[in-house]
Short mmCIF file of C-alpha atoms and ligand atoms in Angstrom, two decimals:
data_model
loop_
_atom_site.label_atom_id
_atom_site.label_comp_id
_atom_site.label_asym_id
_atom_site.label_seq_id
_atom_site.Cartn_x
_atom_site.Cartn_y
_atom_site.Cartn_z
CA PRO A 1057 42.56 -34.23 -208.91
CA GLU A 1058 42.51 -37.80 -210.17
CA THR A 1059 41.47 -38.18 -213.78
CA ILE A 1060 41.28 -40.81 -216.49
CA THR A 1061 40.74 -40.74 -220.23
CA ILE A 1062 37.54 -42.29 -221.56
CA GLN A 1063 39.63 -44.69 -223.64
CA GLU A 1064 41.56 -45.85 -220.60
CA LEU A 1065 38.40 -46.25 -218.52
CA ALA A 1066 36.79 -48.31 -221.28
CA ASN A 1067 39.93 -50.46 -221.61
CA ARG A 1068 40.04 -51.19 -217.93
CA MET A 1069 36.40 -52.26 -217.91
CA SER A 1070 36.78 -54.16 -221.19
CA GLU A 1071 33.92 -52.05 -222.53
CA ARG A 1072 33.72 -50.18 -225.79
CA GLY A 1073 34.62 -46.49 -225.75
CA VAL A 1074 31.44 -45.61 -227.63
CA ASP A 1075 29.33 -47.16 -224.87
CA VAL A 1076 31.00 -44.95 -222.30
CA ILE A 1077 30.51 -41.90 -224.50
CA ARG A 1078 26.85 -42.82 -225.06
CA LEU A 1079 26.28 -43.15 -221.32
CA LEU A 1080 27.89 -39.79 -220.65
CA MET A 1081 25.79 -38.26 -223.42
CA LYS A 1082 22.64 -39.54 -221.69
CA GLN A 1083 23.76 -37.52 -218.71
CA GLY A 1084 24.10 -34.48 -220.92
CA ALA A 1085 27.85 -34.40 -221.49
CA LEU A 1086 29.36 -34.53 -224.95
CA HIS A 1087 32.75 -36.26 -225.10
CA LYS A 1088 35.40 -37.65 -227.42
CA ILE A 1089 37.28 -40.86 -226.67
CA THR A 1090 40.48 -38.95 -225.77
CA ASP A 1091 38.73 -36.66 -223.25
CA VAL A 1092 39.74 -36.76 -219.62
CA ILE A 1093 37.03 -37.17 -216.98
CA ASP A 1094 37.36 -36.95 -213.22
CA ALA A 1095 37.44 -39.96 -210.94
CA ASP A 1096 33.92 -39.44 -209.53
CA THR A 1097 32.37 -39.36 -213.00
CA ALA A 1098 34.42 -42.42 -213.98
CA GLN A 1099 33.15 -44.27 -210.93
CA LEU A 1100 29.51 -43.44 -211.78
CA VAL A 1101 30.02 -44.64 -215.34
CA ALA A 1102 31.65 -47.87 -214.20
CA GLU A 1103 28.90 -48.63 -211.70
CA GLU A 1104 26.23 -47.79 -214.28
CA LEU A 1105 27.83 -50.39 -216.55
CA GLY A 1106 27.66 -52.96 -213.76
CA HIS A 1107 31.30 -52.91 -212.60
CA THR A 1108 32.58 -52.95 -209.07
CA VAL A 1109 34.90 -50.03 -208.52
CA LYS A 1110 38.09 -50.09 -206.53
CA ARG A 1111 39.64 -46.66 -206.54
CA VAL A 1112 43.38 -46.77 -206.20
CA ALA A 1113 45.21 -43.57 -205.40
CA GLU A 1114 48.87 -43.07 -206.32
CA SER A 1115 49.75 -43.27 -202.65
CA ASP A 1116 48.14 -46.74 -202.56
CA VAL A 1117 49.86 -48.11 -205.64
CA GLU A 1118 53.23 -46.84 -204.46
CA GLU A 1119 52.51 -47.59 -200.81
CA GLY A 1120 55.59 -48.86 -199.03
CA LEU A 1121 57.77 -48.61 -202.11
CA PHE A 1122 60.22 -46.02 -200.78
CA ASP A 1123 61.49 -44.55 -197.58
CA MET A 1124 60.03 -47.07 -195.15
CA PRO A 1125 61.87 -46.34 -191.89
CA ASP A 1126 64.67 -48.58 -190.67
CA ALA A 1127 65.26 -49.57 -187.07
CA GLU A 1128 68.11 -47.54 -185.59
CA ASP A 1129 70.12 -50.65 -184.75
CA ALA A 1130 69.87 -51.93 -188.34
CA LEU A 1131 71.87 -48.96 -189.62
CA GLU A 1132 75.51 -49.40 -190.61
CA SER A 1133 78.13 -46.93 -191.86
CA ARG A 1134 78.15 -46.49 -195.61
CA PRO A 1135 80.64 -44.83 -198.01
CA PRO A 1136 80.13 -41.17 -198.93
CA VAL A 1137 78.76 -40.31 -202.37
CA VAL A 1138 80.68 -37.38 -203.85
CA THR A 1139 79.94 -35.15 -206.86
CA ILE A 1140 82.56 -32.93 -208.47
CA MET A 1141 81.38 -29.52 -209.67
CA GLY A 1142 82.95 -26.29 -210.82
CA HIS A 1143 83.47 -23.85 -213.67
CA VAL A 1144 84.24 -25.03 -217.16
CA ASP A 1145 87.92 -25.96 -217.70
CA HIS A 1146 88.79 -25.69 -214.02
CA GLY A 1147 89.86 -29.33 -214.10
CA LYS A 1148 86.93 -31.45 -212.90
CA THR A 1149 87.56 -34.27 -215.34
CA SER A 1150 91.32 -34.11 -214.84
CA LEU A 1151 90.85 -34.34 -211.10
CA LEU A 1152 88.50 -37.30 -211.43
CA ASP A 1153 90.94 -39.02 -213.76
CA ALA A 1154 93.87 -38.33 -211.46
CA ILE A 1155 92.00 -39.68 -208.43
CA ARG A 1156 90.87 -42.73 -210.31
CA GLN A 1157 94.32 -43.54 -211.71
CA ALA A 1158 95.83 -43.20 -208.28
CA ASN A 1159 93.60 -46.02 -207.22
CA VAL A 1160 93.35 -48.25 -210.20
CA VAL A 1161 95.64 -51.24 -209.68
CA ALA A 1162 98.87 -51.16 -211.65
CA GLY A 1163 97.86 -53.84 -214.12
CA GLU A 1164 94.85 -51.83 -215.19
CA ALA A 1165 96.64 -48.51 -215.65
CA GLY A 1166 96.29 -47.42 -219.24
CA GLY A 1167 93.76 -50.15 -219.82
CA ILE A 1168 90.19 -49.63 -220.79
CA THR A 1169 88.21 -48.26 -217.88
CA GLN A 1170 84.56 -48.41 -218.63
CA HIS A 1171 82.77 -45.18 -218.06
CA ILE A 1172 79.64 -45.83 -216.06
CA GLY A 1173 79.10 -42.33 -214.70
CA ALA A 1174 79.84 -43.44 -211.17
CA TYR A 1175 82.69 -45.30 -209.58
CA GLN A 1176 84.32 -46.19 -206.32
CA VAL A 1177 87.87 -45.46 -205.18
CA THR A 1178 89.69 -46.31 -201.97
CA ALA A 1179 91.01 -43.59 -199.66
CA PRO A 1180 94.50 -43.95 -198.12
CA ASN A 1181 92.90 -45.29 -194.92
CA GLY A 1182 91.16 -48.03 -196.89
CA ALA A 1183 87.70 -46.51 -196.82
CA PRO A 1184 85.73 -46.61 -200.07
CA ILE A 1185 84.43 -43.37 -201.64
CA THR A 1186 81.84 -43.25 -204.41
CA PHE A 1187 82.20 -40.57 -207.07
CA ILE A 1188 79.44 -39.50 -209.39
CA ASP A 1189 80.51 -37.97 -212.62
CA THR A 1190 77.63 -35.61 -213.39
CA PRO A 1191 77.70 -34.54 -217.01
CA GLY A 1192 76.81 -31.01 -215.95
CA HIS A 1193 74.91 -28.80 -213.58
CA ALA A 1194 71.73 -29.16 -215.58
CA ALA A 1195 71.63 -32.89 -214.83
CA PHE A 1196 72.24 -32.20 -211.16
CA THR A 1197 69.38 -29.70 -211.05
CA ALA A 1198 67.08 -32.06 -212.95
CA MET A 1199 67.80 -34.87 -210.52
CA ARG A 1200 67.21 -32.64 -207.54
CA ALA A 1201 63.98 -31.34 -209.06
CA ARG A 1202 62.79 -34.96 -209.30
CA GLY A 1203 63.54 -35.50 -205.65
CA ALA A 1204 66.56 -37.66 -206.23
CA LYS A 1205 69.07 -36.81 -203.57
CA VAL A 1206 72.12 -38.81 -204.50
CA THR A 1207 75.12 -36.85 -203.33
CA ASP A 1208 76.42 -36.43 -199.77
CA ILE A 1209 79.33 -34.11 -200.52
CA VAL A 1210 80.15 -31.70 -203.36
CA ILE A 1211 83.76 -31.11 -204.35
CA LEU A 1212 83.96 -27.56 -205.66
CA VAL A 1213 86.87 -27.31 -208.09
CA VAL A 1214 88.25 -23.78 -208.54
CA ALA A 1215 91.27 -23.14 -210.75
CA ALA A 1216 93.83 -21.12 -208.82
CA ASP A 1217 94.81 -19.14 -211.92
CA ASP A 1218 91.24 -18.21 -212.82
CA GLY A 1219 89.39 -17.82 -209.53
CA VAL A 1220 85.66 -17.87 -208.80
CA MET A 1221 83.63 -17.80 -212.03
CA PRO A 1222 79.88 -17.92 -212.87
CA GLN A 1223 79.59 -21.72 -212.75
CA THR A 1224 81.53 -21.78 -209.50
CA ILE A 1225 78.83 -19.57 -208.01
CA GLU A 1226 76.13 -21.74 -209.56
CA ALA A 1227 77.66 -24.83 -207.97
CA ILE A 1228 77.74 -23.11 -204.58
CA HIS A 1229 74.03 -22.36 -204.94
CA HIS A 1230 73.25 -25.95 -205.96
CA ALA A 1231 75.06 -27.34 -202.97
CA LYS A 1232 73.37 -24.89 -200.60
CA ALA A 1233 69.91 -25.61 -202.01
CA ALA A 1234 70.51 -29.35 -201.66
CA GLU A 1235 71.95 -28.82 -198.16
CA VAL A 1236 75.07 -30.70 -199.11
CA PRO A 1237 78.44 -29.68 -197.61
CA LEU A 1238 81.19 -28.43 -199.91
CA ILE A 1239 84.85 -29.29 -199.95
CA VAL A 1240 86.88 -26.74 -201.92
CA ALA A 1241 89.58 -28.14 -204.19
CA ILE A 1242 91.79 -25.27 -205.34
CA ASN A 1243 93.24 -26.78 -208.51
CA LYS A 1244 96.15 -25.98 -210.85
CA ILE A 1245 98.44 -24.84 -208.03
CA ASP A 1246 101.37 -26.00 -210.18
CA LYS A 1247 100.81 -23.01 -212.46
CA PRO A 1248 103.14 -20.04 -212.00
CA ASP A 1249 100.21 -17.62 -211.94
CA ALA A 1250 98.25 -19.63 -209.35
CA LYS A 1251 96.76 -17.44 -206.62
CA PRO A 1252 95.07 -19.72 -204.09
CA GLU A 1253 94.71 -16.87 -201.58
CA ARG A 1254 92.65 -14.91 -204.07
CA VAL A 1255 90.33 -17.92 -204.53
CA ARG A 1256 89.70 -18.06 -200.76
CA THR A 1257 88.91 -14.35 -200.64
CA GLU A 1258 86.54 -14.58 -203.59
CA LEU A 1259 84.77 -17.57 -202.05
CA LEU A 1260 84.24 -15.56 -198.88
CA GLN A 1261 82.22 -13.09 -200.94
CA HIS A 1262 79.89 -15.97 -201.77
CA GLU A 1263 79.49 -17.08 -198.20
CA VAL A 1264 81.89 -19.97 -198.43
CA GLN A 1265 84.20 -19.58 -195.47
CA THR A 1266 87.19 -21.89 -195.70
CA GLU A 1267 89.18 -23.09 -192.69
CA THR A 1268 91.97 -20.62 -193.42
CA PHE A 1269 89.47 -17.85 -192.73
CA GLY A 1270 88.18 -19.52 -189.58
CA GLY A 1271 85.23 -21.15 -191.35
CA GLU A 1272 84.12 -24.77 -191.47
CA THR A 1273 84.54 -25.48 -195.17
CA LEU A 1274 87.37 -27.93 -195.78
CA GLU A 1275 89.84 -26.89 -198.47
CA VAL A 1276 92.71 -28.59 -200.24
CA GLU A 1277 95.19 -27.12 -202.72
CA VAL A 1278 95.68 -29.66 -205.50
CA SER A 1279 97.13 -30.14 -208.92
CA ALA A 1280 95.37 -32.71 -211.07
CA LYS A 1281 98.19 -32.42 -213.58
CA GLU A 1282 101.02 -33.02 -211.12
CA LYS A 1283 98.90 -35.30 -208.90
CA LEU A 1284 99.62 -33.07 -205.90
CA ASN A 1285 97.69 -33.50 -202.64
CA LEU A 1286 95.17 -35.99 -203.99
CA ASP A 1287 95.58 -38.02 -200.76
CA LYS A 1288 94.75 -34.90 -198.79
CA LEU A 1289 91.59 -34.42 -200.81
CA LEU A 1290 90.51 -38.02 -200.16
CA ASP A 1291 91.30 -37.56 -196.47
CA ALA A 1292 89.14 -34.43 -196.39
CA ILE A 1293 86.29 -36.41 -197.95
CA ILE A 1294 86.63 -39.13 -195.32
CA LEU A 1295 86.77 -36.52 -192.55
CA GLN A 1296 83.67 -34.77 -193.86
CA SER A 1297 81.80 -38.04 -194.19
CA GLU A 1298 82.65 -38.96 -190.59
CA VAL A 1299 81.10 -35.66 -189.52
CA LEU A 1300 77.99 -36.52 -191.56
CA ASP A 1301 77.83 -39.97 -189.92
CA LEU A 1302 76.42 -41.58 -193.07
CA LYS A 1303 74.43 -44.75 -192.45
CA ALA A 1304 72.09 -47.14 -194.19
CA ASN A 1305 70.51 -50.51 -193.51
CA PRO A 1306 72.18 -53.06 -195.82
CA GLU A 1307 69.81 -55.87 -194.76
CA ARG A 1308 66.67 -54.84 -196.59
CA SER A 1309 65.37 -54.77 -200.14
CA ALA A 1310 67.31 -52.26 -202.19
CA GLU A 1311 66.42 -48.67 -203.04
CA GLY A 1312 68.45 -46.42 -205.29
CA THR A 1313 68.54 -43.91 -208.13
CA VAL A 1314 69.31 -44.23 -211.83
CA ILE A 1315 72.44 -42.18 -212.60
CA GLU A 1316 72.33 -42.85 -216.32
CA ALA A 1317 70.75 -45.37 -218.66
CA ARG A 1318 71.11 -46.32 -222.28
CA LEU A 1319 70.03 -48.94 -224.76
CA ASP A 1320 72.98 -51.18 -225.60
CA LYS A 1321 72.80 -52.98 -228.94
CA GLY A 1322 73.89 -56.35 -227.59
CA ARG A 1323 72.88 -56.21 -223.95
CA GLY A 1324 69.59 -54.31 -224.11
CA PRO A 1325 68.76 -51.58 -221.59
CA VAL A 1326 71.68 -50.86 -219.26
CA ALA A 1327 71.15 -48.66 -216.22
CA THR A 1328 73.83 -47.31 -213.88
CA VAL A 1329 72.21 -47.25 -210.49
CA LEU A 1330 73.47 -45.94 -207.19
CA VAL A 1331 72.18 -48.24 -204.44
CA GLN A 1332 71.25 -46.06 -201.47
CA ARG A 1333 69.68 -48.45 -198.97
CA GLY A 1334 69.51 -52.21 -198.73
CA THR A 1335 71.31 -54.68 -200.96
CA LEU A 1336 70.49 -55.42 -204.57
CA HIS A 1337 70.81 -59.04 -205.71
CA ILE A 1338 70.75 -60.88 -209.00
CA GLY A 1339 67.20 -62.10 -209.56
CA ASP A 1340 65.58 -59.16 -207.75
CA ILE A 1341 62.52 -57.68 -209.43
CA ILE A 1342 62.97 -53.94 -209.77
CA VAL A 1343 60.96 -50.92 -210.88
CA ALA A 1344 62.33 -47.55 -212.08
CA GLY A 1345 59.97 -44.91 -213.42
CA SER A 1346 57.66 -46.74 -215.81
CA GLN A 1347 60.14 -49.56 -216.47
CA TRP A 1348 60.67 -52.79 -214.62
CA GLY A 1349 62.78 -55.91 -214.92
CA ARG A 1350 64.47 -58.81 -213.21
CA VAL A 1351 68.15 -58.22 -212.42
CA ARG A 1352 70.07 -60.47 -214.81
CA ALA A 1353 73.56 -59.19 -214.08
CA LEU A 1354 75.28 -56.61 -211.90
CA LEU A 1355 78.57 -55.05 -213.02
CA ASP A 1356 80.86 -52.79 -211.02
CA ASP A 1357 82.66 -49.71 -212.38
CA LYS A 1358 85.43 -51.87 -213.82
CA GLY A 1359 83.01 -54.09 -215.65
CA ALA A 1360 83.45 -56.98 -213.21
CA VAL A 1361 80.43 -59.10 -212.37
CA CYS A 1362 79.21 -58.81 -208.79
CA PRO A 1363 76.58 -60.96 -207.09
CA SER A 1364 75.11 -58.08 -205.09
CA ALA A 1365 75.47 -54.34 -204.39
CA GLY A 1366 75.02 -52.66 -201.02
CA PRO A 1367 74.53 -49.03 -199.90
CA SER A 1368 76.49 -46.32 -201.80
CA PHE A 1369 77.59 -48.89 -204.36
CA PRO A 1370 77.25 -47.88 -208.04
CA VAL A 1371 76.36 -50.75 -210.38
CA GLU A 1372 75.32 -51.36 -213.92
CA ILE A 1373 72.10 -53.33 -214.03
CA LEU A 1374 71.14 -55.59 -216.92
CA GLY A 1375 67.63 -56.93 -217.13
CA PHE A 1376 65.32 -53.93 -217.50
CA SER A 1377 62.57 -54.40 -220.08
CA GLY A 1378 62.89 -50.78 -221.21
CA THR A 1379 65.35 -47.94 -220.62
CA PRO A 1380 64.62 -45.93 -217.46
CA GLU A 1381 65.62 -42.27 -217.12
CA ALA A 1382 68.39 -40.60 -215.13
CA GLY A 1383 66.94 -39.53 -211.82
CA ASP A 1384 64.34 -42.33 -211.68
CA ARG A 1385 64.18 -43.92 -208.28
CA VAL A 1386 64.69 -47.65 -208.17
CA ALA A 1387 62.96 -50.06 -205.80
CA VAL A 1388 62.78 -53.80 -205.40
CA VAL A 1389 59.28 -55.28 -205.33
CA GLU A 1390 58.02 -58.70 -204.28
CA SER A 1391 56.55 -59.94 -207.56
CA GLU A 1392 56.31 -59.36 -211.29
CA ALA A 1393 52.60 -58.66 -210.83
CA ARG A 1394 53.41 -55.85 -208.41
CA ALA A 1395 56.07 -54.48 -210.77
CA ARG A 1396 53.53 -54.46 -213.59
CA GLU A 1397 50.88 -52.80 -211.45
CA ILE A 1398 53.24 -49.98 -210.48
CA THR A 1399 54.80 -49.37 -213.89
CA GLU A 1400 51.49 -49.61 -215.77
CA TYR A 1401 50.00 -47.16 -213.33
CA ARG A 1402 52.88 -44.74 -213.83
CA GLU A 1403 52.67 -45.11 -217.60
CA ARG A 1404 48.94 -44.28 -217.47
CA GLN A 1405 49.68 -41.24 -215.32
CA ARG A 1406 52.28 -40.10 -217.81
CA ARG A 1407 49.93 -40.57 -220.78
CA GLU A 1408 47.06 -38.83 -219.04
CA LYS A 1409 49.30 -35.89 -218.21
CA LEU A 1410 50.29 -35.66 -221.86
CA VAL A 1411 46.65 -35.75 -222.97
CA ALA A 1412 45.70 -33.15 -220.37
CA ARG A 1413 48.53 -30.91 -221.51
CA GLY A 1414 47.50 -31.35 -225.14
CA GLY A 1415 43.93 -30.36 -224.20
CA GLY A 1416 45.20 -27.31 -222.38
CA ALA A 1417 47.15 -26.15 -225.38
CA ARG A 1418 44.11 -26.45 -227.65
CA THR A 1419 42.00 -24.45 -225.25
CA SER A 1420 44.46 -21.59 -225.14
CA LEU A 1421 44.73 -21.59 -228.91
CA THR A 1422 40.92 -21.35 -229.20
CA ASP A 1423 40.96 -18.59 -226.63
CA MET A 1424 43.47 -16.67 -228.67
CA MET A 1425 41.45 -16.96 -231.85
CA SER A 1426 38.07 -16.02 -230.39
P1 GTP B 2491 84.76 -29.08 -218.59
O1 GTP B 2491 84.41 -30.53 -218.49
O2 GTP B 2491 84.88 -28.59 -220.00
O3 GTP B 2491 83.92 -28.20 -217.74
O4 GTP B 2491 86.27 -28.90 -218.02
P2 GTP B 2491 86.87 -29.58 -216.76
O5 GTP B 2491 86.56 -28.77 -215.55
O6 GTP B 2491 86.57 -31.01 -216.71
O7 GTP B 2491 88.43 -29.35 -217.03
P3 GTP B 2491 89.46 -30.38 -217.65
O8 GTP B 2491 89.79 -31.45 -216.66
O9 GTP B 2491 89.01 -30.80 -218.97
O10 GTP B 2491 90.74 -29.45 -217.71
C1 GTP B 2491 90.76 -28.29 -218.49
C2 GTP B 2491 92.20 -27.95 -218.87
O11 GTP B 2491 92.94 -27.65 -217.68
C3 GTP B 2491 92.94 -29.10 -219.53
O12 GTP B 2491 93.74 -28.58 -220.53
C4 GTP B 2491 93.77 -29.69 -218.43
O13 GTP B 2491 94.93 -30.30 -218.89
C5 GTP B 2491 94.09 -28.47 -217.60
N1 GTP B 2491 94.33 -28.80 -216.19
C6 GTP B 2491 93.50 -29.49 -215.38
N2 GTP B 2491 94.04 -29.60 -214.16
C7 GTP B 2491 95.23 -28.98 -214.20
C8 GTP B 2491 96.25 -28.74 -213.23
O14 GTP B 2491 96.20 -29.15 -212.07
N3 GTP B 2491 97.35 -28.02 -213.63
C9 GTP B 2491 97.46 -27.54 -214.90
N4 GTP B 2491 98.54 -26.84 -215.20
N5 GTP B 2491 96.52 -27.75 -215.83
C10 GTP B 2491 95.41 -28.45 -215.49
MG1 MG B 2492 85.17 -32.17 -217.90
#
């Protein structure tokens, strides 16, 4: 149910909190300024104090912000967004590094590559692929819990000398729950004790049927260390993404998700955002969670300035007034007033939830003591 604190109600009417409390007292209810009242009571109070009430539901404030349908003929192919998962020490980071180096132009090799948590590489056929470097499964779960579906394909890294381990199984479950296809990368095949066949058999026990066993799950034997078969892995990603037929409308206002965000000493809040639909431009007014801003600069994964960012493109955004959170969805809005309306609304919601939770805790404590 919709609720509001007495303080907030008073603020919005530019009335004094005590006057609201007094009015409620007249109706027989005893309240403190921090108490939460329901929307109907709030409306009565407001009307009693001579205000015109316009009730705005969350669905109204956020109306049209996300997921407005696109015309079929406006859709264009977009690059796949890939997340690498697997058990600890199975070589996720090494594989990412190897893939990235294989694609970084010679002059940049060994240079400083800025870590932005997401980057794009080019497959042998010239097609771009976006990789998201999730810090761990917890972050992936948190994002999914918040409704942020960012990844199209999961690369499951399994070390050939170690086999399927607890976090391998966890990753399989994550991918299944998110309905995202897996590509198995059997890593460390350069090792003398590598047993890729054993990995396939173990995966079968967890309902991952690789092609070798007549299943549909693509698999590639790789070595991150020796840079073996990395092209094959990229080809498998491209093949899988063709099957998925990934599309988005680039000609609309941008929507995306915050991958990570931090407060930079010199540059202020910096958010790495994956654009998922539309194209983001410098000057756009954006909202993310309870933060908003005007895009001041867009930087790609190599730190180069770009004028705009289309679907599946990861960019660093400068210009937020505060630091948004990983998993926050990003949308472009038409005006600063609209951005303020949305973010202030969300901030109120957040505060009211906190107050409500605080109230709940006190109640249970009283219950325990009585
Ligand atoms: P966490 O981030 O801790 O979960 O590990 P990770 O999965 O990112 O593994 P990481 O890339 O850090 O590799 C773990 C160890 O395995 C390192 O010592 C790597 O050098 C080694 N390693 C990774 N890939 C290969 C490979 O293909 N062959 C061999 N021989 N060693 C590898
Ligand atoms: Mg790692």
